[in-house]
Short mmCIF file of C-alpha atoms and ligand atoms in Angstrom, two decimals:
data_model
loop_
_atom_site.label_atom_id
_atom_site.label_comp_id
_atom_site.label_asym_id
_atom_site.label_seq_id
_atom_site.Cartn_x
_atom_site.Cartn_y
_atom_site.Cartn_z
CA MET A 1 0.00 0.00 0.00
CA SER A 2 1.25 3.50 -0.80
CA ASP A 3 2.40 5.65 2.15
CA GLY A 4 1.57 8.79 0.16
CA SER A 5 5.20 9.72 -0.45
CA ILE A 6 6.11 11.12 -3.84
CA ARG A 7 8.29 8.78 -5.88
CA LYS A 8 7.31 9.47 -9.47
CA VAL A 9 7.05 13.03 -10.75
CA ALA A 10 6.23 14.61 -14.10
CA VAL A 11 7.30 18.08 -15.11
CA VAL A 12 5.08 19.58 -17.82
CA GLY A 13 6.76 22.42 -19.69
CA CYS A 14 10.49 21.96 -20.27
CA GLY A 15 11.43 25.62 -20.53
CA THR A 16 13.54 27.82 -18.28
CA MET A 17 11.92 26.59 -15.05
CA GLY A 18 10.92 23.07 -16.01
CA ILE A 19 14.52 21.97 -16.60
CA GLY A 20 15.63 23.08 -13.14
CA ILE A 21 12.62 21.57 -11.37
CA ALA A 22 13.20 18.27 -13.17
CA ILE A 23 16.87 18.26 -12.11
CA VAL A 24 15.83 18.85 -8.48
CA ALA A 25 13.32 15.99 -8.54
CA ALA A 26 15.66 13.53 -10.29
CA ARG A 27 18.67 14.47 -8.16
CA GLY A 28 16.44 14.02 -5.11
CA GLY A 29 15.69 10.41 -6.07
CA CYS A 30 12.37 10.62 -7.96
CA GLU A 31 11.77 9.08 -11.34
CA THR A 32 11.00 12.23 -13.32
CA LEU A 33 9.10 12.37 -16.61
CA LEU A 34 9.73 15.30 -18.93
CA HIS A 35 6.80 16.47 -21.05
CA ASP A 36 6.33 19.42 -23.38
CA THR A 37 4.10 20.06 -26.38
CA GLU A 38 7.30 20.75 -28.32
CA GLU A 39 9.33 17.54 -28.46
CA THR A 40 12.57 19.40 -29.20
CA ARG A 41 12.23 21.09 -25.80
CA ILE A 42 12.22 17.71 -24.08
CA ALA A 43 15.45 16.61 -25.76
CA LYS A 44 17.07 20.00 -25.06
CA ALA A 45 16.02 19.84 -21.38
CA ARG A 46 17.66 16.44 -20.98
CA GLU A 47 20.83 17.67 -22.72
CA ASP A 48 20.98 20.72 -20.45
CA ALA A 49 20.40 18.53 -17.40
CA ALA A 50 23.24 16.23 -18.49
CA ALA A 51 25.57 19.23 -18.89
CA PHE A 52 24.53 20.61 -15.49
CA LEU A 53 25.08 17.26 -13.76
CA ALA A 54 28.49 16.87 -15.44
CA ARG A 55 29.51 20.31 -14.12
CA SER A 56 28.26 19.31 -10.66
CA VAL A 57 30.63 16.32 -10.76
CA LYS A 58 33.52 18.53 -11.88
CA LEU A 59 32.85 20.86 -8.95
CA GLU A 60 32.67 17.83 -6.61
CA ARG A 61 29.08 18.57 -5.62
CA LEU A 62 27.97 15.14 -6.86
CA SER A 63 29.80 11.87 -7.41
CA GLN A 64 29.84 10.46 -10.95
CA GLN A 65 27.59 7.66 -9.75
CA GLU A 66 25.03 10.09 -8.29
CA ALA A 67 25.03 12.17 -11.47
CA ASP A 68 24.57 9.07 -13.68
CA ALA A 69 21.70 7.86 -11.49
CA ALA A 70 20.01 11.28 -11.57
CA LEU A 71 20.28 11.44 -15.35
CA ALA A 72 18.88 7.91 -15.68
CA ARG A 73 15.85 9.02 -13.64
CA LEU A 74 15.08 11.82 -16.15
CA VAL A 75 12.77 10.16 -18.65
CA PRO A 76 11.48 11.86 -21.81
CA ALA A 77 7.67 11.53 -22.05
CA PRO A 78 6.52 12.96 -25.37
CA HIS A 79 3.14 11.22 -25.00
CA PHE A 80 0.82 12.89 -22.51
CA ASP A 81 -0.73 9.57 -21.47
CA ALA A 82 2.55 8.52 -19.83
CA LEU A 83 1.85 11.06 -17.07
CA ALA A 84 -1.03 8.96 -15.74
CA SER A 85 1.19 6.93 -13.42
CA CYS A 86 2.76 9.87 -11.51
CA ASP A 87 2.34 10.74 -7.82
CA LEU A 88 2.96 14.43 -8.53
CA VAL A 89 2.70 16.48 -11.71
CA ILE A 90 4.31 19.94 -11.65
CA GLU A 91 3.25 22.25 -14.44
CA ALA A 92 5.71 24.89 -15.61
CA VAL A 93 3.96 26.00 -18.81
CA PHE A 94 3.47 29.60 -19.96
CA GLU A 95 2.19 32.08 -17.39
CA ASP A 96 -1.28 32.24 -18.89
CA GLN A 97 -4.50 31.45 -17.03
CA ARG A 98 -6.24 29.68 -19.93
CA THR A 99 -3.17 27.57 -20.84
CA LYS A 100 -2.87 26.40 -17.26
CA GLU A 101 -6.62 25.71 -16.89
CA LEU A 102 -6.71 23.60 -20.05
CA LEU A 103 -3.70 21.63 -18.87
CA ILE A 104 -5.22 21.02 -15.42
CA GLN A 105 -8.43 19.80 -17.10
CA ARG A 106 -6.46 17.32 -19.23
CA LEU A 107 -4.44 16.12 -16.22
CA ASP A 108 -7.63 15.83 -14.21
CA SER A 109 -9.10 13.43 -16.76
CA LEU A 110 -5.88 11.44 -17.04
CA CYS A 111 -4.48 11.05 -13.52
CA PRO A 112 -5.98 9.13 -10.59
CA VAL A 113 -7.33 11.36 -7.79
CA SER A 114 -4.31 10.41 -5.68
CA THR A 115 -2.01 12.38 -8.02
CA VAL A 116 -1.13 15.82 -6.66
CA LEU A 117 -1.27 18.51 -9.35
CA ALA A 118 1.09 21.42 -8.67
CA SER A 119 1.44 24.73 -10.45
CA ASN A 120 4.68 26.69 -10.63
CA THR A 121 2.78 29.88 -11.40
CA SER A 122 4.44 33.09 -10.25
CA THR A 123 1.43 35.38 -10.18
CA LEU A 124 -1.84 33.54 -10.86
CA SER A 125 -4.33 32.35 -8.25
CA ILE A 126 -3.94 28.70 -7.22
CA THR A 127 -7.63 28.64 -6.24
CA ARG A 128 -8.62 29.74 -9.76
CA ILE A 129 -6.26 27.27 -11.44
CA ALA A 130 -7.62 24.53 -9.14
CA ALA A 131 -11.18 25.41 -10.14
CA ALA A 132 -10.41 23.87 -13.55
CA SER A 133 -10.16 20.51 -11.79
CA ARG A 134 -13.09 18.38 -10.64
CA HIS A 135 -10.86 17.61 -7.65
CA PRO A 136 -9.51 21.02 -6.58
CA ASP A 137 -8.48 19.47 -3.25
CA ARG A 138 -5.43 17.91 -5.00
CA VAL A 139 -4.20 21.15 -6.63
CA ILE A 140 -1.46 23.22 -4.97
CA GLY A 141 1.13 25.87 -5.78
CA LEU A 142 4.81 24.90 -5.76
CA HIS A 143 6.72 27.99 -6.80
CA PHE A 144 10.39 27.21 -7.37
CA CYS A 145 12.93 30.01 -7.86
CA LEU A 146 15.20 30.42 -10.83
CA PRO A 147 17.55 28.60 -11.30
CA ALA A 148 15.67 25.88 -9.44
CA GLN A 149 18.63 23.48 -9.52
CA LEU A 150 20.64 25.98 -7.43
CA MET A 151 18.02 27.86 -5.42
CA LYS A 152 16.57 26.07 -2.41
CA LEU A 153 13.37 28.07 -1.84
CA VAL A 154 9.95 26.72 -2.80
CA GLU A 155 6.82 28.71 -1.96
CA VAL A 156 4.11 26.20 -1.12
CA THR A 157 0.64 27.65 -1.57
CA PRO A 158 -2.65 25.94 -0.83
CA GLY A 159 -5.73 27.18 -2.66
CA LEU A 160 -8.98 27.57 -0.73
CA ASN A 161 -9.96 23.99 -1.57
CA THR A 162 -6.55 22.30 -1.24
CA ALA A 163 -6.72 19.31 1.11
CA PRO A 164 -4.32 19.26 4.07
CA ALA A 165 -3.15 15.81 2.86
CA ALA A 166 -2.14 17.23 -0.56
CA PHE A 167 -0.33 20.09 1.18
CA GLU A 168 1.54 17.66 3.44
CA ARG A 169 2.58 15.42 0.53
CA ALA A 170 3.85 18.41 -1.48
CA TRP A 171 5.68 19.80 1.57
CA GLN A 172 7.31 16.43 2.31
CA PHE A 173 8.33 16.14 -1.35
CA CYS A 174 10.14 19.49 -1.11
CA LEU A 175 12.01 18.37 2.00
CA ALA A 176 12.81 14.95 0.52
CA VAL A 177 14.48 16.48 -2.56
CA GLY A 178 16.51 18.93 -0.46
CA GLN A 179 14.50 22.14 -0.93
CA ILE A 180 13.41 24.71 1.68
CA PRO A 181 9.62 25.09 1.61
CA VAL A 182 7.78 28.12 2.99
CA GLU A 183 4.00 28.34 3.24
CA THR A 184 2.30 31.33 1.67
CA GLN A 185 -1.29 32.44 1.21
CA ASP A 186 -2.85 32.34 -2.26
CA SER A 187 -2.05 35.98 -2.84
CA PRO A 188 -0.75 37.25 -6.22
CA GLY A 189 3.05 37.10 -6.36
CA PHE A 190 3.19 35.11 -3.07
CA VAL A 191 6.21 36.54 -1.19
CA LEU A 192 9.14 36.65 -3.56
CA ASN A 193 7.73 38.27 -6.67
CA HIS A 194 6.60 41.32 -4.69
CA PHE A 195 10.30 42.14 -4.53
CA VAL A 196 11.67 40.67 -7.73
CA ILE A 197 9.28 41.88 -10.46
CA PRO A 198 9.18 45.58 -9.40
CA LEU A 199 12.97 45.59 -8.87
CA ASN A 200 13.54 44.15 -12.33
CA ASN A 201 11.09 46.63 -13.89
CA ARG A 202 12.86 49.55 -12.21
CA ALA A 203 16.20 48.47 -13.65
CA ILE A 204 14.61 47.99 -17.09
CA ARG A 205 13.09 51.50 -16.97
CA MET A 206 16.52 52.88 -16.06
CA VAL A 207 17.86 51.32 -19.27
CA GLU A 208 14.92 52.88 -21.18
CA ASP A 209 15.64 56.27 -19.60
CA LYS A 210 19.39 55.86 -20.27
CA VAL A 211 20.20 56.47 -16.59
CA ALA A 212 23.15 54.06 -16.93
CA SER A 213 24.17 51.04 -18.99
CA ALA A 214 22.85 47.57 -18.14
CA VAL A 215 26.34 46.62 -16.97
CA ASP A 216 26.60 49.59 -14.62
CA ILE A 217 23.07 49.19 -13.23
CA ASP A 218 23.80 45.54 -12.44
CA LYS A 219 27.20 46.39 -11.01
CA ALA A 220 25.66 49.04 -8.73
CA VAL A 221 22.95 46.72 -7.39
CA LYS A 222 25.38 43.82 -6.86
CA ALA A 223 27.97 46.01 -5.13
CA ALA A 224 25.43 47.76 -2.89
CA TYR A 225 23.20 44.83 -1.94
CA GLY A 226 25.53 41.85 -2.30
CA HIS A 227 23.18 40.16 -4.81
CA ALA A 228 24.79 37.35 -6.82
CA MET A 229 23.22 38.69 -10.02
CA GLY A 230 22.12 42.11 -11.17
CA PRO A 231 18.43 42.63 -12.08
CA LEU A 232 19.14 42.80 -15.83
CA GLU A 233 21.26 39.65 -15.73
CA LEU A 234 18.34 38.06 -13.88
CA VAL A 235 15.76 39.17 -16.48
CA ASP A 236 17.95 37.62 -19.18
CA LEU A 237 17.98 34.38 -17.21
CA VAL A 238 14.23 34.51 -16.40
CA GLY A 239 13.48 35.20 -20.09
CA VAL A 240 12.46 38.62 -21.41
CA ASP A 241 9.26 37.00 -22.78
CA THR A 242 8.54 35.52 -19.36
CA GLN A 243 9.06 38.93 -17.75
CA GLU A 244 6.42 40.27 -20.19
CA ARG A 245 4.00 37.44 -19.32
CA LEU A 246 4.61 37.92 -15.59
CA CYS A 247 3.86 41.66 -15.82
CA ASP A 248 0.79 41.05 -17.97
CA ALA A 249 -0.53 38.53 -15.45
CA PHE A 250 0.42 40.48 -12.30
CA TYR A 251 -0.44 44.10 -13.26
CA PRO A 252 -4.18 43.60 -13.95
CA ILE A 253 -4.58 41.90 -10.57
CA THR A 254 -2.80 44.59 -8.55
CA LEU A 255 -2.96 47.72 -10.76
CA ASP A 256 0.43 48.59 -9.27
CA PRO A 257 2.19 50.76 -11.93
CA GLU A 258 5.55 49.26 -10.89
CA LEU A 259 4.26 45.95 -12.28
CA ALA A 260 3.16 47.26 -15.71
CA CYS A 261 5.25 45.85 -18.54
CA PRO A 262 7.95 48.32 -19.70
CA ASN A 263 7.74 49.20 -23.38
CA ILE A 264 11.31 48.06 -24.09
CA VAL A 265 10.38 44.55 -22.92
CA ARG A 266 7.64 44.33 -25.57
CA GLN A 267 10.06 45.57 -28.22
CA MET A 268 12.74 43.07 -27.21
CA VAL A 269 10.22 40.21 -27.34
CA ALA A 270 9.09 41.32 -30.82
CA ALA A 271 12.74 41.41 -31.90
CA GLY A 272 13.43 37.92 -30.52
CA TRP A 273 15.77 39.23 -27.80
CA LEU A 274 14.53 36.82 -25.14
CA GLY A 275 17.68 36.71 -22.99
CA ARG A 276 19.98 33.75 -22.46
CA LYS A 277 17.70 31.29 -24.24
CA SER A 278 17.90 33.19 -27.55
CA GLY A 279 21.50 34.37 -27.11
CA ARG A 280 20.61 38.04 -26.76
CA GLY A 281 18.74 40.12 -24.20
CA PHE A 282 20.18 42.97 -22.17
CA TYR A 283 23.48 41.13 -22.79
CA ARG A 284 24.78 38.85 -25.53
CA TYR A 285 25.54 35.15 -24.86
CA ASN A 286 27.46 32.39 -26.56
CA ASP A 287 26.60 29.71 -24.00
CA LYS A 288 22.85 29.00 -23.85
CA GLN A 289 23.24 25.99 -21.48
CA ALA A 290 21.31 25.72 -18.22
CA PHE A 291 22.79 28.05 -15.65
CA GLY A 292 25.45 27.10 -13.10
CA ALA A 293 26.29 23.81 -11.46
N1 LIG B 1 11.35 32.10 -15.60
C1 LIG B 1 11.32 32.33 -14.29
O1 LIG B 1 12.20 33.01 -13.71
C2 LIG B 1 10.24 31.75 -13.42
C3 LIG B 1 10.48 31.62 -12.05
C4 LIG B 1 9.51 31.01 -11.26
C5 LIG B 1 8.32 30.59 -11.84
N2 LIG B 1 8.11 30.75 -13.18
C6 LIG B 1 6.86 30.25 -13.73
O2 LIG B 1 7.13 29.01 -14.38
C7 LIG B 1 6.24 28.84 -15.48
C8 LIG B 1 7.06 28.59 -16.74
O3 LIG B 1 7.92 29.68 -16.96
P1 LIG B 1 9.23 29.53 -17.86
O4 LIG B 1 9.99 30.78 -17.67
O5 LIG B 1 9.86 28.21 -17.61
O6 LIG B 1 8.56 29.53 -19.34
P2 LIG B 1 9.24 29.09 -20.73
O7 LIG B 1 8.56 29.92 -21.76
O8 LIG B 1 10.73 29.10 -20.64
O9 LIG B 1 8.79 27.55 -20.88
C9 LIG B 1 7.44 27.16 -20.98
C10 LIG B 1 7.41 25.79 -21.64
O10 LIG B 1 6.07 25.29 -21.57
C11 LIG B 1 5.78 24.63 -22.79
N3 LIG B 1 4.32 24.57 -22.91
C12 LIG B 1 3.45 25.59 -23.13
N4 LIG B 1 2.19 25.16 -23.11
C13 LIG B 1 2.24 23.83 -22.85
C14 LIG B 1 1.26 22.81 -22.67
N5 LIG B 1 -0.04 23.07 -22.75
N6 LIG B 1 1.68 21.54 -22.42
C15 LIG B 1 3.01 21.25 -22.32
N7 LIG B 1 3.98 22.18 -22.48
C16 LIG B 1 3.60 23.45 -22.74
C17 LIG B 1 6.47 25.45 -23.85
O11 LIG B 1 6.69 24.72 -25.05
C18 LIG B 1 7.78 25.81 -23.14
O12 LIG B 1 8.79 24.83 -23.36
C19 LIG B 1 5.37 30.10 -15.53
O13 LIG B 1 4.19 29.86 -14.84
C20 LIG B 1 6.22 31.13 -14.81
O14 LIG B 1 5.48 32.15 -14.22
C21 LIG B 1 9.05 31.31 -14.00
#
């Protein structure tokens, strides 16, 4: 009989966040299925994970054996039906209410009621996403931070209908894979994005207003606050398109002008300057691999 612990995970959406979340789950001992509507993303995610794990071995953070085992646990799942057998499905698809609702509906029809369905949304309501399910008691927010494979924090957010048992299983999963969970209310932006999105937008508007160069803005913030990355380096890592989606999801809920999408972000998205993933954002990149080790 199952003790309710999470052993088999699926990550849906193998973009910037999905890769890192999948590495965390696989490194933490879970068989981890990778699914995306674009098959090339699945292959790329596994390649990036392999490169990340190899760097972890080089830096002596993992043994070769641990890295090989983690990679073996990362299983491509191009067919949606394969997700049926998972204990936990974490969605990391586009930050768009309708996209997430449609996905939850499909998962709801596919997975047994014992499967916990988690959303990595940054700004949307877990209660509203859960309402797309006939079993909203199994839907929860698990908001990982970028890059998930290096950052320990996970904001764990129950919706109004989330069952205590689903919360407990998700919380125990975070601990089991070595993350640091914190509980937050189902409030837009949870805790972290109340700081991160306005800070990033301020730095972007400084670039628009030509207050200083991207390099100097980042240097100033890093030197003054001791941050590991400057806000513009962070936006390039987050994805300039994701920054646009985050603002477009967050601003209408709060009407906080600091959260409105800066014009330059829309222009950069139209130009294909999406940050690290496209090779150009506020900076230019040669290495588009997953970040760090
Ligand atoms: N980028 C960040 O810094 C960050 C941090 C924390 C949370 N988030 C949240 O994580 C989620 C994903 O963001 P991201 O930056 O990884 O986006 P991304 O654009 O890098 O990746 C999204 C992926 O989802 C796939 N996808 C879209 N619709 C799908 C569907 N219906 N089924 C399967 N795959 C689908 C896309 O093909 C793409 O590979 C969003 O909710 C975002 O708010 C992002």
